[in-house]
Amino acid sequence: MAEFRHDIKDSDLEKHIFQFRARLALVLVVLMILGLFARMVWLQVWQYDAHAARSERNRIHVEAVPPTRGLIYDREGRLLAENLPSHSLTIVRERAGNLDLVLRRICDLLEMGPGCVDEMHQRAMTRRRPFEPALLVDQLTDDQMAKLSVNRYLLPGVEIEAQLRRYYPMGEDLTHVLGYVGRINEKELKRLDPTQYSGTHYVGKSGVERFYEDQLHGQVGYRKVETNARGRVLRVLERQPPQPGSDIVLQIDAKLQKEANKALGDYRGAVVAIEPKTGGILAMASMPSFDPNLFVSGIDRKTYQALRQDPDLPLFNRVTHGRYPPGSTVKPFLALAGLETGSVTLDTVVNDPGYFQLPNDSRRYRNWKRWGHGRVDLHRAIEVSNDTYFYHMAYIMGIDDLSQTMQRFGFGSDTSLDVEGARPGLMPSRAWKRRAHNQPWYPGETLSVGIGQGYWLSTPLQLATATAVLAEHGRWVQPRLAKSINGKELPLITPDTPPDIQLHNPEYWDFVVNALVDVMSGPEGTGRRAGRGLTYKMAGKSGTAQVFSLAKDQEYDADKLPEHLHDHALFISFAPADDPQIAISVLAENSGGGSGVAGPIARHLSDFYLLPRLKAQQAEKEGSTDGETP
Amino acid sequence: MSQDFMRQMPDAEHHLSRRPGLIFRLHLDVWLLSILLLLMAGGLFVLYSASGADLDETLSQVYRLLFAMGVMVMLAQVHPRHYRRLAPFAYGVTVLMLIVVLIEGVHAKGAQRWLVIPGVFRFQPSEIMKLAMPLTLAAWLSGRPLPPRWKELLSCAVILAVPILLIAKQPDLGTSLLVGAAGIFVVLLAGLSWRLVGFFSALAMAGLPALWMVMHDYQRNRVLTFLNPERDPLGAGWNIIQSKTAIGSGGIYGKGWLHGTQSQLEFLPERHTDFIIAVLGEEFGLIGMSILMVVYLLLIWRGIQIAINAQDTFSRLLAGTISLTFFVYVFVNIGMVSGILPVVGVPLPLVSYGGTSSVTLLAGFGILMSIHTHRDLIKRA
């Protein structure tokens, strides 16, 4: 059509063009609807026989073949999560006919108590894709299988399926690391890819099982089968095998983990051990624990209620979810912050009369030792855990610098790579207080934070992480559970890795580490009892977290307080100090002072892990020097 | 052909002017109204069967349709000149809502489409855009010298691109497709020269690989599955295989109402929403299908007739676009269910279960009626 060149409106022309095009469009519409009609004729007349036959008998089914879940190993290759064969009862409710009747028969056959039919009904009605089997009973015994098989003709739509069931050989020792799998519930059904999970009955509910669900699950396969009218498979026409899930090797050392649980004994508490060079979590114990195998096939209500209502909270993962005031364990980090910001120097001396006072304020912030430590420098302040020195330092530093530097050590955020549900804790700051309490920050609060109390809350995992970063002189590696997935090592550094901590004067690192070594071995060290007889250099720091605040001049007297108000004992350590191979944080709830209870646990685990290794390293060294000398 | 048909069809206004009744006073169009009622009544029967003889669900659809009819009647009262005046405003507000939806919207099935006004109702702003788009473009172009040239085209492209990108981001491929189609129809009807039509078609072809790059995985999957349904027999391929079987097994006469085995046995997924026509095909056969397609054709025919008889450019462009967009709805839905187009989420207009799309569709017909019943008795030049 010719190009129109008008700059004023020409109504007749517009109308003319429009009417032509509208009619043209109508012709096209008619043609396209004829096209659709032709398609229908093709489907409904031409291909009628094929479709009718297919629909009428509905014999060809596509069935999902679930993939085998990946296995989980520890760093030494010990099996931590495996799959055991088991038989379960499933039903395709579209084929059952009278569903309630069939369910009642099953309940009678298996001699299950009252309420069985209702429960079965609920399971059968779990929303799935049409003609997809729903799980009724797992772990059938041989006896039950025999009864069901004999009466199979009475149970249309019901199948006994051979399946693999998750099993955790270490039981309660690794629950809070591995998590567990459980039956897929309605909520998860909405979240999960219906295709991938069409043959799968279980999904990771917590821990590694949940975090690495996608990798562990694998790819679903399918088979096209021909069935008879009652839905029994006659012949497999075509199959696409599933792709099994990836095996995962963890950084966990199962022996150390077991020992950590044992070391905690009857205390409620947590132990985290990290290999500083790799960020690998060697052990992550939270006690008390429970047997995850209970949850795999569905826990009965009574046991579950007992677990839930246990005052010791076995279901609670203290390592990742427990938020505790870190107490004096954070003094080494605070010391570094003080040095870095110039609030104190290596030689700054503070006179400690047993308390600290803010200018123009009568309130006394007290040292843990009533009568004070006298003249204290930074080294001694760490060694004897002097509070007055740190009040003084925090006062000069101010909350802004303090909070910022501590955040660089990972306090107040989750820095983990793959620890499911790890909490950020709380690193208080001016902005936070305004947001959370709509109040300004008071100078006195800086003092509490300056000794790891006040609003400051951290998880045992955060403490261990910060310790590992300190051991590595500020080099960050995210703490992680997985070492390799399907043989592929995880990268050491990821985009989420926090930036390394660079100090103006790198000698500060050695200074603080030396002070920590003296905590364990110095004449006044608060951890000297735990450090007795060390054959390697261990750096450590004790801490005591107050569960509630004492009123002015009130004395803390453990005997007069109920147990749940007793102080929490904390301890952090790494060793050997000159070549760190293990960083540990220990928490024992309501057990009193850090040096008394938590210190010996850290020492014991250090010995347990290091002594055989140091010996082997020594032997290797000697062996190689032997080889060189003729 | 179309001329003949028009002569046979009594002009609604003359016809009505002899006995000015309620319908006349309500500015309704008898033809559109009766075809729509026929379509919706038939649709309810199919829906009842498709929902597994669920009376509650069918009734809730009745209420939705009644509400939508109310909207239609209301919109028919408004003079087209007001639509023209308000178009930019409607456009602005809807774009704003689309942005809000991306930030605050409610997720459903992996996409973010819903805007919730707590306690009142929730709706998809992208639906409103289906009307706001033709309104705006028609209003804008009708004030410019036509046929549109580069300057106008550039503005149109901007007006069109903003909401389409926002909707595609939700992501909602089906709706952005419909909104895009509406915009393109306005420009085509406004007289875009054939040379440029050819140029832009070639450009679009060249742009297809780029579109592939920006598509979401699940959208790519749908296209791949469409090309080869056997690729994913457990997932999206299942829908196509099953709906084809359902339609095909209906034959010429169908299996009878409530007797479709595929649909009743729950083989067919989404059978009361996007795939409802498979139920119709199975239970009423080729005959039912043909009736449905004729009904749709009559609606579109009447719509285009109204457009041709409209008295100003704005009304013409708007009426023509609304009718043709309605056709796209019909064609894409039937095409995807019968396996000749990839599966994009487009419901079967006025038959599928669902509220928002019924409201926008009937609102469109309300505007058509307004255009037709507000004509001046003395034609303007």
PDB file of N, CA and C in Angstrom, chain A residues 62-99:
ATOM      1  N   VAL A  62       2.124 -44.004  33.146  1.00  0.00           N
ATOM      2  CA  VAL A  62       3.500 -43.604  33.367  1.00  0.00           C
ATOM      3  C   VAL A  62       3.696 -43.584  34.868  1.00  0.00           C
ATOM      4  N   GLU A  63       4.643 -44.372  35.334  1.00  0.00           N
ATOM      5  CA  GLU A  63       4.888 -44.411  36.763  1.00  0.00           C
ATOM      6  C   GLU A  63       6.247 -43.816  37.068  1.00  0.00           C
ATOM      7  N   ALA A  64       6.289 -43.103  38.161  1.00  0.00           N
ATOM      8  CA  ALA A  64       7.559 -42.501  38.552  1.00  0.00           C
ATOM      9  C   ALA A  64       8.413 -43.546  39.241  1.00  0.00           C
ATOM     10  N   VAL A  65       9.692 -43.547  38.960  1.00  0.00           N
ATOM     11  CA  VAL A  65      10.630 -44.400  39.688  1.00  0.00           C
ATOM     12  C   VAL A  65      11.514 -43.470  40.513  1.00  0.00           C
ATOM     13  N   PRO A  66      11.344 -43.528  41.840  1.00  0.00           N
ATOM     14  CA  PRO A  66      12.088 -42.569  42.664  1.00  0.00           C
ATOM     15  C   PRO A  66      13.572 -42.865  42.642  1.00  0.00           C
ATOM     16  N   PRO A  67      14.399 -41.818  42.721  1.00  0.00           N
ATOM     17  CA  PRO A  67      15.846 -42.024  42.763  1.00  0.00           C
ATOM     18  C   PRO A  67      16.292 -42.475  44.157  1.00  0.00           C
ATOM     19  N   THR A  68      17.454 -43.110  44.205  1.00  0.00           N
ATOM     20  CA  THR A  68      18.016 -43.507  45.498  1.00  0.00           C
ATOM     21  C   THR A  68      18.675 -42.293  46.132  1.00  0.00           C
ATOM     22  N   ARG A  69      18.389 -42.079  47.402  1.00  0.00           N
ATOM     23  CA  ARG A  69      18.931 -40.897  48.076  1.00  0.00           C
ATOM     24  C   ARG A  69      20.430 -41.055  48.284  1.00  0.00           C
ATOM     25  N   GLY A  70      21.155 -39.959  48.112  1.00  0.00           N
ATOM     26  CA  GLY A  70      22.600 -39.998  48.283  1.00  0.00           C
ATOM     27  C   GLY A  70      23.005 -40.366  49.699  1.00  0.00           C
ATOM     28  N   LEU A  71      24.169 -41.001  49.832  1.00  0.00           N
ATOM     29  CA  LEU A  71      24.664 -41.384  51.157  1.00  0.00           C
ATOM     30  C   LEU A  71      25.478 -40.252  51.755  1.00  0.00           C
ATOM     31  N   ILE A  72      25.624 -40.292  53.079  1.00  0.00           N
ATOM     32  CA  ILE A  72      26.423 -39.267  53.752  1.00  0.00           C
ATOM     33  C   ILE A  72      27.548 -39.947  54.527  1.00  0.00           C
ATOM     34  N   TYR A  73      28.763 -39.471  54.332  1.00  0.00           N
ATOM     35  CA  TYR A  73      29.938 -40.017  55.016  1.00  0.00           C
ATOM     36  C   TYR A  73      30.601 -38.943  55.858  1.00  0.00           C
ATOM     37  N   ASP A  74      31.433 -39.360  56.817  1.00  0.00           N
ATOM     38  CA  ASP A  74      32.257 -38.371  57.514  1.00  0.00           C
ATOM     39  C   ASP A  74      33.592 -38.266  56.795  1.00  0.00           C
ATOM     40  N   ARG A  75      34.508 -37.430  57.303  1.00  0.00           N
ATOM     41  CA  ARG A  75      35.746 -37.160  56.565  1.00  0.00           C
ATOM     42  C   ARG A  75      36.642 -38.378  56.444  1.00  0.00           C
ATOM     43  N   GLU A  76      36.452 -39.347  57.338  1.00  0.00           N
ATOM     44  CA  GLU A  76      37.264 -40.558  57.274  1.00  0.00           C
ATOM     45  C   GLU A  76      36.557 -41.659  56.489  1.00  0.00           C
ATOM     46  N   GLY A  77      35.409 -41.329  55.883  1.00  0.00           N
ATOM     47  CA  GLY A  77      34.710 -42.339  55.092  1.00  0.00           C
ATOM     48  C   GLY A  77      33.773 -43.224  55.887  1.00  0.00           C
ATOM     49  N   ARG A  78      33.459 -42.843  57.129  1.00  0.00           N
ATOM     50  CA  ARG A  78      32.496 -43.634  57.897  1.00  0.00           C
ATOM     51  C   ARG A  78      31.080 -43.275  57.433  1.00  0.00           C
ATOM     52  N   LEU A  79      30.242 -44.287  57.292  1.00  0.00           N
ATOM     53  CA  LEU A  79      28.891 -44.083  56.783  1.00  0.00           C
ATOM     54  C   LEU A  79      28.007 -43.468  57.874  1.00  0.00           C
ATOM     55  N   LEU A  80      27.391 -42.338  57.594  1.00  0.00           N
ATOM     56  CA  LEU A  80      26.566 -41.655  58.599  1.00  0.00           C
ATOM     57  C   LEU A  80      25.080 -41.747  58.300  1.00  0.00           C
ATOM     58  N   ALA A  81      24.728 -41.864  57.003  1.00  0.00           N
ATOM     59  CA  ALA A  81      23.317 -42.004  56.639  1.00  0.00           C
ATOM     60  C   ALA A  81      23.244 -42.976  55.475  1.00  0.00           C
ATOM     61  N   GLU A  82      22.478 -44.029  55.644  1.00  0.00           N
ATOM     62  CA  GLU A  82      22.399 -45.038  54.582  1.00  0.00           C
ATOM     63  C   GLU A  82      20.954 -45.367  54.271  1.00  0.00           C
ATOM     64  N   ASN A  83      20.768 -46.198  53.252  1.00  0.00           N
ATOM     65  CA  ASN A  83      19.424 -46.593  52.852  1.00  0.00           C
ATOM     66  C   ASN A  83      19.269 -48.088  53.046  1.00  0.00           C
ATOM     67  N   LEU A  84      18.266 -48.483  53.813  1.00  0.00           N
ATOM     68  CA  LEU A  84      18.030 -49.900  54.030  1.00  0.00           C
ATOM     69  C   LEU A  84      16.756 -50.310  53.311  1.00  0.00           C
ATOM     70  N   PRO A  85      16.750 -51.527  52.758  1.00  0.00           N
ATOM     71  CA  PRO A  85      15.524 -51.971  52.086  1.00  0.00           C
ATOM     72  C   PRO A  85      14.392 -52.161  53.100  1.00  0.00           C
ATOM     73  N   SER A  86      13.204 -51.753  52.710  1.00  0.00           N
ATOM     74  CA  SER A  86      12.054 -52.012  53.568  1.00  0.00           C
ATOM     75  C   SER A  86      10.816 -52.092  52.686  1.00  0.00           C
ATOM     76  N   HIS A  87       9.752 -52.635  53.232  1.00  0.00           N
ATOM     77  CA  HIS A  87       8.527 -52.750  52.445  1.00  0.00           C
ATOM     78  C   HIS A  87       7.465 -51.840  53.008  1.00  0.00           C
ATOM     79  N   SER A  88       6.745 -51.185  52.107  1.00  0.00           N
ATOM     80  CA  SER A  88       5.677 -50.328  52.601  1.00  0.00           C
ATOM     81  C   SER A  88       4.405 -50.587  51.802  1.00  0.00           C
ATOM     82  N   LEU A  89       3.310 -50.189  52.418  1.00  0.00           N
ATOM     83  CA  LEU A  89       2.007 -50.418  51.816  1.00  0.00           C
ATOM     84  C   LEU A  89       1.529 -49.109  51.205  1.00  0.00           C
ATOM     85  N   THR A  90       1.160 -49.153  49.921  1.00  0.00           N
ATOM     86  CA  THR A  90       0.671 -47.930  49.277  1.00  0.00           C
ATOM     87  C   THR A  90      -0.696 -48.190  48.659  1.00  0.00           C
ATOM     88  N   ILE A  91      -1.389 -47.106  48.382  1.00  0.00           N
ATOM     89  CA  ILE A  91      -2.700 -47.257  47.751  1.00  0.00           C
ATOM     90  C   ILE A  91      -2.856 -46.217  46.650  1.00  0.00           C
ATOM     91  N   VAL A  92      -3.451 -46.636  45.531  1.00  0.00           N
ATOM     92  CA  VAL A  92      -3.857 -45.704  44.486  1.00  0.00           C
ATOM     93  C   VAL A  92      -5.352 -45.559  44.662  1.00  0.00           C
ATOM     94  N   ARG A  93      -5.778 -44.396  45.164  1.00  0.00           N
ATOM     95  CA  ARG A  93      -7.163 -44.357  45.620  1.00  0.00           C
ATOM     96  C   ARG A  93      -8.161 -44.360  44.472  1.00  0.00           C
ATOM     97  N   GLU A  94      -7.708 -43.945  43.261  1.00  0.00           N
ATOM     98  CA  GLU A  94      -8.621 -44.003  42.120  1.00  0.00           C
ATOM     99  C   GLU A  94      -8.983 -45.444  41.757  1.00  0.00           C
ATOM    100  N   ARG A  95      -8.136 -46.396  42.191  1.00  0.00           N
ATOM    101  CA  ARG A  95      -8.399 -47.784  41.818  1.00  0.00           C
ATOM    102  C   ARG A  95      -9.037 -48.561  42.953  1.00  0.00           C
ATOM    103  N   ALA A  96      -9.177 -47.917  44.105  1.00  0.00           N
ATOM    104  CA  ALA A  96      -9.604 -48.678  45.281  1.00  0.00           C
ATOM    105  C   ALA A  96     -11.090 -49.003  45.260  1.00  0.00           C
ATOM    106  N   GLY A  97     -11.858 -48.295  44.450  1.00  0.00           N
ATOM    107  CA  GLY A  97     -13.303 -48.502  44.517  1.00  0.00           C
ATOM    108  C   GLY A  97     -13.829 -47.896  45.801  1.00  0.00           C
ATOM    109  N   ASN A  98     -14.322 -48.746  46.690  1.00  0.00           N
ATOM    110  CA  ASN A  98     -14.815 -48.253  47.970  1.00  0.00           C
ATOM    111  C   ASN A  98     -13.621 -48.086  48.920  1.00  0.00           C
ATOM    112  N   LEU A  99     -13.139 -46.878  49.012  1.00  0.00           N
ATOM    113  CA  LEU A  99     -11.891 -46.622  49.743  1.00  0.00           C
ATOM    114  C   LEU A  99     -12.007 -47.010  51.215  1.00  0.00           C
TER     115      LEU A  99
END
